XYZ file of C-alpha atoms in Angstrom:
221
model
C -125.950 -21.893 -83.482
C -128.949 -21.585 -85.836
C -128.445 -19.073 -88.632
C -124.807 -18.562 -87.639
C -123.925 -21.696 -89.540
C -123.918 -19.895 -92.814
C -121.798 -21.161 -95.661
C -119.222 -18.387 -95.148
C -118.984 -19.124 -91.414
C -118.463 -22.823 -92.097
C -115.733 -21.949 -94.580
C -113.985 -19.742 -91.998
C -114.064 -22.517 -89.412
C -112.647 -24.935 -91.957
C -109.965 -22.401 -92.927
C -108.999 -21.950 -89.282
C -108.580 -25.687 -88.871
C -106.525 -25.950 -92.050
C -104.223 -23.075 -91.196
C -103.777 -24.414 -87.656
C -102.862 -27.883 -88.930
C -100.410 -26.396 -91.484
C -98.806 -24.077 -88.911
C -99.751 -20.909 -90.838
C -100.774 -17.524 -89.447
C -104.311 -17.749 -88.065
C -104.905 -14.231 -86.769
C -106.919 -12.859 -89.680
C -109.160 -15.921 -89.878
C -109.759 -15.952 -86.119
C -110.539 -12.217 -86.161
C -113.062 -12.669 -88.959
C -114.657 -15.571 -87.078
C -114.979 -13.457 -83.954
C -116.585 -10.668 -86.018
C -119.135 -13.105 -87.479
C -120.181 -14.316 -84.062
C -120.152 -10.785 -82.612
C -122.477 -9.419 -85.293
C -124.928 -12.217 -84.455
C -124.947 -11.075 -80.824
C -123.405 -14.265 -79.419
C -121.579 -14.113 -76.084
C -117.836 -14.606 -76.209
C -118.147 -17.738 -74.102
C -120.353 -19.271 -76.809
C -117.910 -18.170 -79.490
C -114.853 -19.655 -77.795
C -116.784 -22.852 -76.949
C -117.691 -23.430 -80.583
C -114.177 -22.734 -81.833
C -112.575 -24.902 -79.158
C -114.952 -27.786 -79.988
C -114.165 -27.481 -83.706
C -110.378 -27.325 -83.162
C -110.419 -30.186 -80.640
C -112.332 -32.404 -83.068
C -109.837 -31.809 -85.912
C -106.494 -31.027 -84.256
C -106.757 -32.465 -80.736
C -106.056 -29.064 -79.176
C -108.142 -26.120 -78.090
C -107.591 -22.583 -79.403
C -104.129 -21.120 -78.705
C -103.754 -17.865 -76.819
C -103.080 -15.803 -80.007
C -106.224 -17.246 -81.614
C -108.283 -16.428 -78.500
C -106.993 -12.844 -78.515
C -107.785 -12.419 -82.209
C -111.283 -13.932 -81.679
C -111.889 -11.514 -78.784
C -110.835 -8.488 -80.795
C -112.988 -9.385 -83.800
C -115.933 -10.187 -81.526
C -115.706 -6.989 -79.433
C -115.453 -4.852 -82.578
C -118.660 -6.304 -84.042
C -120.717 -7.157 -80.931
C -123.858 -4.949 -81.004
C -123.772 -2.592 -78.053
C -127.019 -0.881 -77.094
C -127.658 2.264 -79.138
C -127.090 4.467 -76.130
C -123.698 2.767 -75.516
C -122.247 3.672 -78.937
C -121.184 7.284 -79.332
C -119.708 8.560 -82.579
C -118.091 11.845 -83.454
C -120.559 13.639 -85.751
C -117.928 14.949 -88.186
C -115.532 12.014 -88.519
C -118.013 9.216 -87.772
C -115.422 7.524 -85.532
C -116.340 6.132 -82.131
C -115.485 8.179 -79.024
C -112.933 7.167 -76.353
C -115.669 6.020 -73.941
C -116.949 3.503 -76.495
C -113.368 2.258 -77.083
C -112.892 1.785 -73.339
C -116.009 -0.414 -73.155
C -114.750 -2.523 -76.052
C -111.297 -2.887 -74.523
C -112.888 -3.848 -71.215
C -114.839 -6.570 -73.029
C -111.641 -7.874 -74.643
C -109.737 -7.984 -71.330
C -112.638 -9.741 -69.624
C -112.854 -12.300 -72.468
C -109.077 -12.735 -72.671
C -107.298 -11.530 -69.479
C -103.742 -10.398 -70.046
C -104.224 -9.737 -73.754
C -101.175 -7.873 -75.096
C -102.741 -5.014 -76.998
C -101.422 -1.894 -78.709
C -102.940 1.216 -80.226
C -101.866 2.744 -83.478
C -102.208 6.542 -83.349
C -102.278 8.863 -86.358
C -102.017 12.659 -85.984
C -102.522 15.127 -88.782
C -100.441 18.299 -88.815
C -99.837 21.134 -91.243
C -96.461 21.496 -92.872
C -95.059 24.638 -91.243
C -92.467 24.818 -93.973
C -95.211 25.551 -96.509
C -97.649 27.565 -94.485
C -97.662 29.276 -91.108
C -101.455 29.451 -90.978
C -102.905 27.246 -88.287
C -105.448 24.638 -89.370
C -108.995 25.414 -88.516
C -110.658 22.757 -86.320
C -112.997 21.766 -89.100
C -110.200 21.346 -91.653
C -108.293 19.218 -89.106
C -111.314 16.942 -88.593
C -112.070 16.559 -92.320
C -108.406 15.764 -93.078
C -108.325 13.298 -90.229
C -111.420 11.598 -91.661
C -109.749 11.301 -95.057
C -106.584 9.865 -93.488
C -108.582 7.182 -91.590
C -110.662 6.388 -94.696
C -107.396 5.892 -96.591
C -105.816 3.631 -93.972
C -108.737 1.576 -92.742
C -109.362 -0.711 -95.751
C -105.627 -1.401 -96.153
C -105.025 -2.390 -92.530
C -107.450 -5.218 -91.725
C -105.442 -5.926 -88.539
C -106.549 -2.613 -87.045
C -110.001 -2.293 -85.369
C -112.236 0.201 -83.520
C -111.035 3.495 -85.033
C -111.504 6.219 -82.395
C -111.413 10.025 -82.584
C -109.306 11.277 -79.666
C -108.772 14.922 -80.574
C -109.313 17.265 -83.512
C -106.283 16.016 -85.379
C -105.680 12.658 -83.641
C -107.279 9.211 -84.075
C -106.277 5.729 -83.024
C -107.274 2.110 -83.244
C -106.520 -1.284 -81.701
C -103.915 -3.465 -83.384
C -104.639 -7.148 -83.580
C -102.146 -8.787 -81.184
C -101.206 -11.334 -83.867
C -99.783 -8.413 -85.849
C -96.567 -6.694 -84.871
C -97.202 -3.040 -83.823
C -94.100 -2.028 -85.732
C -95.393 -3.754 -88.877
C -98.785 -2.052 -88.522
C -97.132 1.346 -88.142
C -94.907 0.664 -91.167
C -97.890 -0.372 -93.299
C -99.755 2.783 -92.253
C -96.796 4.975 -93.164
C -96.551 3.350 -96.574
C -100.239 4.047 -97.256
C -100.092 7.597 -95.899
C -97.115 8.490 -98.029
C -99.719 9.365 -100.649
C -101.247 12.124 -98.474
C -100.679 15.456 -100.190
C -98.988 18.438 -98.603
C -99.475 20.801 -96.856
C -100.498 17.924 -94.591
C -98.227 15.446 -92.946
C -99.165 12.547 -90.739
C -97.348 11.224 -87.739
C -97.831 7.528 -86.964
C -96.996 6.007 -83.582
C -97.955 3.002 -81.437
C -98.804 2.855 -77.755
C -99.205 -0.224 -75.471
C -102.623 -0.667 -73.944
C -102.438 -1.219 -70.158
C -104.154 -4.240 -68.710
C -105.979 -2.203 -66.007
C -109.059 -0.309 -67.213
C -108.207 2.723 -65.051
C -104.822 3.015 -66.738
C -106.434 2.619 -70.173
C -108.735 5.525 -69.264
C -105.673 7.597 -68.319
C -104.124 6.815 -71.721
C -107.327 7.835 -73.508
C -107.412 11.131 -71.622
C -103.779 11.723 -72.536
C -104.500 11.182 -76.228
C -107.556 13.441 -76.083
C -105.584 16.451 -74.938
């Protein structure tokens, strides 16, 4: 693995073994491991092979399905796509739906049948305080602030995507309950000042890429 065997990576592998042996939650550690390997440009097959080998040597078992899913999500979020494959919204800096679809396709190919959900946030004006419609730019800037507020506090949410002027979404780590992720987001967003209010919802991600594309188009309207 060459330079992948950094001290931090070794510590994450050791932590994954320890948490597996102790029966503790492994999703965050597996996701961080996948991200490390992804940033280095390693294929997912190489990632899973290394993790399986490490777990087999210390626990006698290969990676469980939840660990594989978390690895795949962390890896797909960090794996360097070609520059012309990554498209970002110029105002919010979030990736576009087409880039999200490619990442979800990579996750489903690496881990078929992965049970994934999106968390969706939508910014609206408080009609009780003002009847003036939001300008598109104000919507986008407020959406950017909302995502910036939520992102560092929800490490189980990846690949933030701009769907529409006032709507963004991201993939929830399958080791985290969608309801819990939505609750955590609502707690954080309670600090958002009026006249804005933010609606938080979750949507299941279909297993078929064509159906995922249909969902993305629905959210973009």
